[in-house]
Short mmCIF file of the C-alpha atoms (twelve columns), coordinates in Angstrom:
data_MODEL
# 
_entry.id   MODEL 
# 
loop_
_atom_site.group_PDB 
_atom_site.id 
_atom_site.type_symbol 
_atom_site.label_atom_id 
_atom_site.label_alt_id 
_atom_site.label_comp_id 
_atom_site.label_asym_id 
_atom_site.label_seq_id 
_atom_site.Cartn_x 
_atom_site.Cartn_y 
_atom_site.Cartn_z 
_atom_site.pdbx_PDB_model_num 
ATOM 1   C CA . MET A 1   104.460 108.454 112.570 1 
ATOM 2   C CA . ASP A 2   105.289 105.151 110.866 1 
ATOM 3   C CA . LEU A 3   102.781 102.364 111.373 1 
ATOM 4   C CA . VAL A 4   103.957 99.110  112.911 1 
ATOM 5   C CA . VAL A 5   104.119 96.367  110.283 1 
ATOM 6   C CA . PRO A 6   104.477 92.666  111.203 1 
ATOM 7   C CA . ALA A 7   107.495 90.983  109.647 1 
ATOM 8   C CA . PRO A 8   106.655 88.765  106.655 1 
ATOM 9   C CA . ALA A 9   107.142 85.028  107.080 1 
ATOM 10  C CA . PRO A 10  106.996 81.899  104.915 1 
ATOM 11  C CA . PRO A 11  103.581 80.211  104.611 1 
ATOM 12  C CA . ALA A 12  102.623 78.095  107.603 1 
ATOM 13  C CA . THR A 13  102.554 74.329  107.122 1 
ATOM 14  C CA . THR A 14  101.095 73.198  110.465 1 
ATOM 15  C CA . ILE A 15  98.626  74.519  113.021 1 
ATOM 16  C CA . ASP A 16  101.529 75.025  115.420 1 
ATOM 17  C CA . GLU A 17  103.156 77.325  112.863 1 
ATOM 18  C CA . VAL A 18  99.852  79.167  112.395 1 
ATOM 19  C CA . ILE A 19  99.624  79.759  116.143 1 
ATOM 20  C CA . ALA A 20  103.244 80.925  116.285 1 
ATOM 21  C CA . ARG A 21  102.669 83.434  113.465 1 
ATOM 22  C CA . LEU A 22  99.458  84.728  115.056 1 
ATOM 23  C CA . GLN A 23  101.311 85.149  118.345 1 
ATOM 24  C CA . ALA A 24  104.125 87.018  116.586 1 
ATOM 25  C CA . ILE A 25  101.599 89.393  114.996 1 
ATOM 26  C CA . ASP A 26  99.927  89.899  118.373 1 
ATOM 27  C CA . ASP A 27  103.282 90.676  120.001 1 
ATOM 28  C CA . CYS A 28  104.171 93.157  117.261 1 
ATOM 29  C CA . LEU A 29  101.027 95.248  116.916 1 
ATOM 30  C CA . PRO A 30  99.738  97.837  119.402 1 
ATOM 31  C CA . GLU A 31  96.699  96.646  121.343 1 
ATOM 32  C CA . GLY A 32  94.371  99.167  119.718 1 
ATOM 33  C CA . ASP A 33  95.444  98.429  116.145 1 
ATOM 34  C CA . GLY A 34  92.466  97.243  114.098 1 
ATOM 35  C CA . VAL A 35  94.308  94.216  112.758 1 
ATOM 36  C CA . ALA A 36  95.405  93.335  116.297 1 
ATOM 37  C CA . CYS A 37  91.773  93.373  117.465 1 
ATOM 38  C CA . PHE A 38  90.919  90.686  114.921 1 
ATOM 39  C CA . ASN A 39  94.185  88.806  115.367 1 
ATOM 40  C CA . ARG A 40  93.618  88.308  119.125 1 
ATOM 41  C CA . MET A 41  90.268  86.694  118.478 1 
ATOM 42  C CA . TYR A 42  91.677  84.562  115.668 1 
ATOM 43  C CA . LEU A 43  94.558  83.368  117.840 1 
ATOM 44  C CA . GLY A 44  92.138  82.182  120.519 1 
ATOM 45  C CA . VAL A 45  89.950  80.338  118.008 1 
ATOM 46  C CA . THR A 46  92.947  78.651  116.378 1 
ATOM 47  C CA . GLN A 47  94.247  77.471  119.744 1 
ATOM 48  C CA . ASP A 48  90.793  76.042  120.456 1 
ATOM 49  C CA . VAL A 49  90.671  74.270  117.075 1 
ATOM 50  C CA . ASP A 50  94.129  72.817  117.727 1 
ATOM 51  C CA . GLN A 51  93.015  71.429  121.085 1 
ATOM 52  C CA . ARG A 52  89.857  69.954  119.558 1 
ATOM 53  C CA . VAL A 53  91.804  68.315  116.719 1 
ATOM 54  C CA . LYS A 54  94.101  66.638  119.252 1 
ATOM 55  C CA . ALA A 55  91.128  65.595  121.399 1 
ATOM 56  C CA . GLY A 56  89.326  63.828  118.542 1 
ATOM 57  C CA . PHE A 57  86.490  66.347  118.289 1 
ATOM 58  C CA . PHE A 58  86.420  66.203  114.475 1 
ATOM 59  C CA . VAL A 59  85.462  63.271  112.257 1 
ATOM 60  C CA . ASN A 60  88.220  64.063  109.750 1 
ATOM 61  C CA . PRO A 61  91.003  65.805  111.680 1 
ATOM 62  C CA . SER A 62  93.396  65.702  108.724 1 
ATOM 63  C CA . PHE A 63  91.012  67.761  106.625 1 
ATOM 64  C CA . VAL A 64  90.327  70.235  109.430 1 
ATOM 65  C CA . SER A 65  94.039  70.648  110.152 1 
ATOM 66  C CA . ARG A 66  94.916  71.296  106.527 1 
ATOM 67  C CA . LEU A 67  91.949  73.640  106.060 1 
ATOM 68  C CA . ASP A 68  93.024  75.585  109.145 1 
ATOM 69  C CA . VAL A 69  96.504  76.103  107.675 1 
ATOM 70  C CA . VAL A 70  95.364  77.033  104.161 1 
ATOM 71  C CA . PHE A 71  92.763  79.377  105.638 1 
ATOM 72  C CA . ALA A 72  95.276  81.102  107.915 1 
ATOM 73  C CA . ASN A 73  97.795  81.594  105.120 1 
ATOM 74  C CA . LEU A 74  95.266  83.712  103.228 1 
ATOM 75  C CA . TYR A 75  95.076  86.026  106.245 1 
ATOM 76  C CA . PHE A 76  98.858  86.106  106.517 1 
ATOM 77  C CA . GLU A 77  99.083  87.050  102.838 1 
ATOM 78  C CA . ALA A 78  96.804  90.009  103.570 1 
ATOM 79  C CA . VAL A 79  98.857  91.040  106.609 1 
ATOM 80  C CA . ASP A 80  102.062 90.870  104.580 1 
ATOM 81  C CA . THR A 81  100.715 93.517  102.186 1 
ATOM 82  C CA . LEU A 82  100.888 96.048  105.044 1 
ATOM 83  C CA . SER A 83  104.548 96.517  104.160 1 
ATOM 84  C CA . GLY A 84  103.498 97.922  100.777 1 
ATOM 85  C CA . THR A 85  101.127 100.625 99.598  1 
ATOM 86  C CA . PRO A 86  97.353  100.511 100.187 1 
ATOM 87  C CA . ASP A 87  96.678  99.711  96.540  1 
ATOM 88  C CA . ALA A 88  98.342  96.334  97.172  1 
ATOM 89  C CA . TYR A 89  95.828  95.355  99.865  1 
ATOM 90  C CA . PRO A 90  93.534  92.459  98.846  1 
ATOM 91  C CA . ALA A 91  90.136  93.908  97.960  1 
ATOM 92  C CA . ALA A 92  88.265  91.972  100.647 1 
ATOM 93  C CA . TRP A 93  90.726  93.104  103.333 1 
ATOM 94  C CA . GLN A 94  91.205  96.684  102.151 1 
ATOM 95  C CA . PRO A 95  88.597  98.295  104.460 1 
ATOM 96  C CA . LEU A 96  90.113  96.827  107.638 1 
ATOM 97  C CA . LEU A 97  93.759  97.285  106.652 1 
ATOM 98  C CA . ALA A 98  93.146  100.881 105.613 1 
ATOM 99  C CA . ALA A 99  91.173  101.730 108.777 1 
ATOM 100 C CA . ARG A 100 93.399  99.938  111.298 1 
ATOM 101 C CA . THR A 101 94.360  103.185 113.092 1 
ATOM 102 C CA . ALA A 102 91.166  105.153 112.427 1 
ATOM 103 C CA . ASN A 103 89.588  107.102 115.268 1 
ATOM 104 C CA . GLY A 104 86.025  106.563 116.455 1 
ATOM 105 C CA . LEU A 105 85.931  102.803 115.935 1 
ATOM 106 C CA . GLU A 106 85.516  100.210 118.676 1 
ATOM 107 C CA . PRO A 107 87.645  97.027  118.892 1 
ATOM 108 C CA . VAL A 108 84.538  94.926  118.262 1 
ATOM 109 C CA . GLN A 109 84.052  96.654  114.904 1 
ATOM 110 C CA . PHE A 110 87.599  95.838  113.838 1 
ATOM 111 C CA . ALA A 111 87.237  92.244  115.045 1 
ATOM 112 C CA . LEU A 112 83.993  91.663  113.161 1 
ATOM 113 C CA . ALA A 113 85.318  93.325  109.997 1 
ATOM 114 C CA . GLY A 114 88.253  90.914  110.111 1 
ATOM 115 C CA . MET A 115 85.923  87.986  110.655 1 
ATOM 116 C CA . ASN A 116 83.822  89.163  107.731 1 
ATOM 117 C CA . ALA A 117 86.801  89.345  105.362 1 
ATOM 118 C CA . HIS A 118 88.323  86.082  106.519 1 
ATOM 119 C CA . ILE A 119 85.146  84.018  106.634 1 
ATOM 120 C CA . ASN A 120 83.092  85.394  103.765 1 
ATOM 121 C CA . HIS A 121 86.009  85.756  101.352 1 
ATOM 122 C CA . ASP A 122 88.962  83.609  102.429 1 
ATOM 123 C CA . LEU A 123 87.090  80.576  103.706 1 
ATOM 124 C CA . PRO A 124 85.421  79.576  100.407 1 
ATOM 125 C CA . LEU A 125 88.797  79.854  98.661  1 
ATOM 126 C CA . ALA A 126 90.429  77.776  101.399 1 
ATOM 127 C CA . VAL A 127 87.793  75.038  101.159 1 
ATOM 128 C CA . VAL A 128 88.330  74.722  97.404  1 
ATOM 129 C CA . GLU A 129 92.126  74.722  97.728  1 
ATOM 130 C CA . THR A 130 92.101  72.167  100.548 1 
ATOM 131 C CA . CYS A 131 89.721  69.822  98.750  1 
ATOM 132 C CA . THR A 132 91.863  70.040  95.621  1 
ATOM 133 C CA . GLU A 133 95.039  69.261  97.583  1 
ATOM 134 C CA . LEU A 134 93.465  66.307  99.379  1 
ATOM 135 C CA . ASN A 135 91.753  64.953  96.264  1 
ATOM 136 C CA . THR A 136 88.276  65.201  97.733  1 
ATOM 137 C CA . GLU A 137 85.295  67.511  97.267  1 
ATOM 138 C CA . PRO A 138 83.189  69.665  99.626  1 
ATOM 139 C CA . ARG A 139 80.119  67.451  99.424  1 
ATOM 140 C CA . SER A 140 82.105  64.336  100.344 1 
ATOM 141 C CA . GLY A 141 81.770  62.397  103.586 1 
ATOM 142 C CA . SER A 142 82.000  64.297  106.860 1 
ATOM 143 C CA . LEU A 143 83.499  67.538  105.530 1 
ATOM 144 C CA . HIS A 144 80.382  69.618  106.053 1 
ATOM 145 C CA . GLU A 145 79.804  68.028  109.458 1 
ATOM 146 C CA . ASP A 146 83.278  69.076  110.598 1 
ATOM 147 C CA . TYR A 147 82.715  72.502  109.071 1 
ATOM 148 C CA . GLN A 148 79.628  72.841  111.269 1 
ATOM 149 C CA . ARG A 149 81.616  71.784  114.325 1 
ATOM 150 C CA . VAL A 150 84.039  74.628  113.710 1 
ATOM 151 C CA . ASN A 151 80.957  76.870  113.577 1 
ATOM 152 C CA . GLU A 152 80.305  76.046  117.224 1 
ATOM 153 C CA . LEU A 153 83.758  77.289  118.220 1 
ATOM 154 C CA . LEU A 154 83.485  80.456  116.145 1 
ATOM 155 C CA . ALA A 155 80.030  81.276  117.467 1 
ATOM 156 C CA . ALA A 156 81.399  81.155  121.014 1 
ATOM 157 C CA . ALA A 157 84.290  83.420  120.003 1 
ATOM 158 C CA . GLU A 158 81.949  85.909  118.380 1 
ATOM 159 C CA . GLN A 159 79.762  86.008  121.478 1 
ATOM 160 C CA . SER A 160 82.803  86.676  123.643 1 
ATOM 161 C CA . VAL A 161 83.886  89.549  121.391 1 
ATOM 162 C CA . ARG A 162 80.423  91.082  121.525 1 
ATOM 163 C CA . GLN A 163 80.168  90.743  125.292 1 
ATOM 164 C CA . SER A 164 83.538  92.420  125.745 1 
ATOM 165 C CA . PHE A 165 81.950  95.525  124.230 1 
ATOM 166 C CA . GLU A 166 78.435  95.233  125.613 1 
ATOM 167 C CA . PRO A 167 77.998  92.931  128.654 1 
ATOM 168 C CA . PRO A 168 74.567  91.223  128.539 1 
ATOM 169 C CA . ASP A 169 73.547  92.525  131.969 1 
ATOM 170 C CA . VAL A 170 74.065  96.173  131.035 1 
ATOM 171 C CA . VAL A 171 71.161  98.214  129.696 1 
ATOM 172 C CA . VAL A 172 72.248  100.130 126.607 1 
ATOM 173 C CA . VAL A 173 71.495  103.807 127.241 1 
ATOM 174 C CA . ASP A 174 74.640  105.480 125.922 1 
ATOM 175 C CA . GLN A 175 74.000  106.740 122.382 1 
ATOM 176 C CA . HIS A 176 77.452  105.740 121.162 1 
ATOM 177 C CA . VAL A 177 77.136  102.220 122.555 1 
ATOM 178 C CA . ALA A 178 73.640  101.915 121.099 1 
ATOM 179 C CA . ALA A 179 74.828  103.055 117.671 1 
ATOM 180 C CA . VAL A 180 77.729  100.597 117.602 1 
ATOM 181 C CA . ALA A 181 75.461  97.809  118.857 1 
ATOM 182 C CA . ASN A 182 73.085  98.543  115.989 1 
ATOM 183 C CA . ILE A 183 75.941  98.220  113.481 1 
ATOM 184 C CA . ILE A 184 77.326  94.955  114.813 1 
ATOM 185 C CA . ASP A 185 73.899  93.384  115.305 1 
ATOM 186 C CA . ASN A 186 73.545  93.311  111.521 1 
ATOM 187 C CA . TRP A 187 76.344  90.727  111.226 1 
ATOM 188 C CA . SER A 188 76.308  87.095  112.344 1 
ATOM 189 C CA . ILE A 189 79.204  84.662  112.165 1 
ATOM 190 C CA . CYS A 190 76.942  81.631  111.793 1 
ATOM 191 C CA . ALA A 191 75.081  83.235  108.902 1 
ATOM 192 C CA . ALA A 192 78.419  84.235  107.381 1 
ATOM 193 C CA . ARG A 193 79.746  80.681  107.514 1 
ATOM 194 C CA . ASP A 194 76.548  79.304  105.987 1 
ATOM 195 C CA . VAL A 195 76.974  81.723  103.086 1 
ATOM 196 C CA . ALA A 196 80.684  80.901  102.899 1 
ATOM 197 C CA . TRP A 197 79.884  77.212  102.513 1 
ATOM 198 C CA . ASP A 198 77.437  77.958  99.690  1 
ATOM 199 C CA . ASN A 199 80.083  80.111  98.015  1 
ATOM 200 C CA . ALA A 200 82.635  77.325  98.415  1 
ATOM 201 C CA . LEU A 201 80.279  74.935  96.623  1 
ATOM 202 C CA . ALA A 202 79.732  77.491  93.855  1 
ATOM 203 C CA . LEU A 203 83.471  78.076  93.435  1 
ATOM 204 C CA . TRP A 204 84.073  74.335  93.433  1 
ATOM 205 C CA . ASP A 205 81.504  73.803  90.692  1 
ATOM 206 C CA . VAL A 206 83.093  76.443  88.412  1 
ATOM 207 C CA . ARG A 207 86.724  75.687  89.270  1 
ATOM 208 C CA . GLY A 208 87.396  74.407  85.758  1 
ATOM 209 C CA . LEU A 209 85.842  77.468  84.118  1 
ATOM 210 C CA . ARG A 210 88.509  80.171  84.356  1 
ATOM 211 C CA . ILE A 211 86.427  83.206  83.427  1 
ATOM 212 C CA . ALA A 212 83.431  82.177  85.538  1 
ATOM 213 C CA . SER A 213 85.708  81.463  88.488  1 
ATOM 214 C CA . GLN A 214 87.437  84.838  88.179  1 
ATOM 215 C CA . LEU A 215 84.127  86.682  87.924  1 
ATOM 216 C CA . LEU A 216 82.691  84.914  90.961  1 
ATOM 217 C CA . THR A 217 85.833  85.453  93.030  1 
ATOM 218 C CA . GLY A 218 85.986  89.136  92.092  1 
ATOM 219 C CA . ALA A 219 82.331  89.702  92.896  1 
ATOM 220 C CA . LEU A 220 82.790  87.928  96.223  1 
ATOM 221 C CA . ALA A 221 85.710  90.182  97.183  1 
ATOM 222 C CA . ARG A 222 83.780  93.340  96.327  1 
ATOM 223 C CA . THR A 223 80.680  92.233  98.234  1 
ATOM 224 C CA . VAL A 224 82.722  91.328  101.301 1 
ATOM 225 C CA . ALA A 225 84.531  94.673  101.197 1 
ATOM 226 C CA . MET A 226 81.200  96.481  101.093 1 
ATOM 227 C CA . ALA A 227 80.020  94.620  104.194 1 
ATOM 228 C CA . SER A 228 83.249  95.472  106.037 1 
ATOM 229 C CA . ARG A 229 82.814  99.157  105.242 1 
ATOM 230 C CA . GLY A 230 79.370  98.928  106.816 1 
ATOM 231 C CA . LEU A 231 80.910  97.483  109.977 1 
ATOM 232 C CA . LEU A 232 83.656  100.120 110.125 1 
ATOM 233 C CA . VAL A 233 81.440  103.186 110.420 1 
ATOM 234 C CA . ALA A 234 82.565  105.640 113.101 1 
ATOM 235 C CA . VAL A 235 79.682  106.760 115.321 1 
# 
């Protein structure tokens, strides 16, 4: 059976276009598809960020808006490789894209693996690209403060994803549930974003050193892929 593949699209240029593309991917993919499990969560977070930008929640809304778009386009680039062969998948995304229809995995595992790839790998690259475009730097002004404010939204999204699998008022006695809970408890979105910020600073500091930048980016992709494989263990 042929797998459903979202139609490629030009890079987004606004948050509205990001939301439209995420919605199109959601409409296209089966509910149980591993990419769809992540995409649903990402759509909700992006809609929340959009509302907060318009409500004046961020100190520098222009930076947050542009970062949101650059960040999302890296995910869309990964999704667009689904129309090719697995060897074309970006290294950081390969575990999730390859396992999207695998048996024995819970939606929460797919969602967290997507968050891992997008935050730990794509986010540092997006911060560097956005700062370069806007002629600023990560340590400037309110950028880190706004970054932390996005953390609040993502932490709430992560908690919702976890609770959809294991409601807090339910005692875990099922061995399968307990095993999956043990896997996902080893990953935290707030910790991931703290590491992502440090990696963004490191990438920024070596941006003019081609070989060092390539080595750091390659090592980052491999490390992120390893973490995703740990999240995508069937139990």
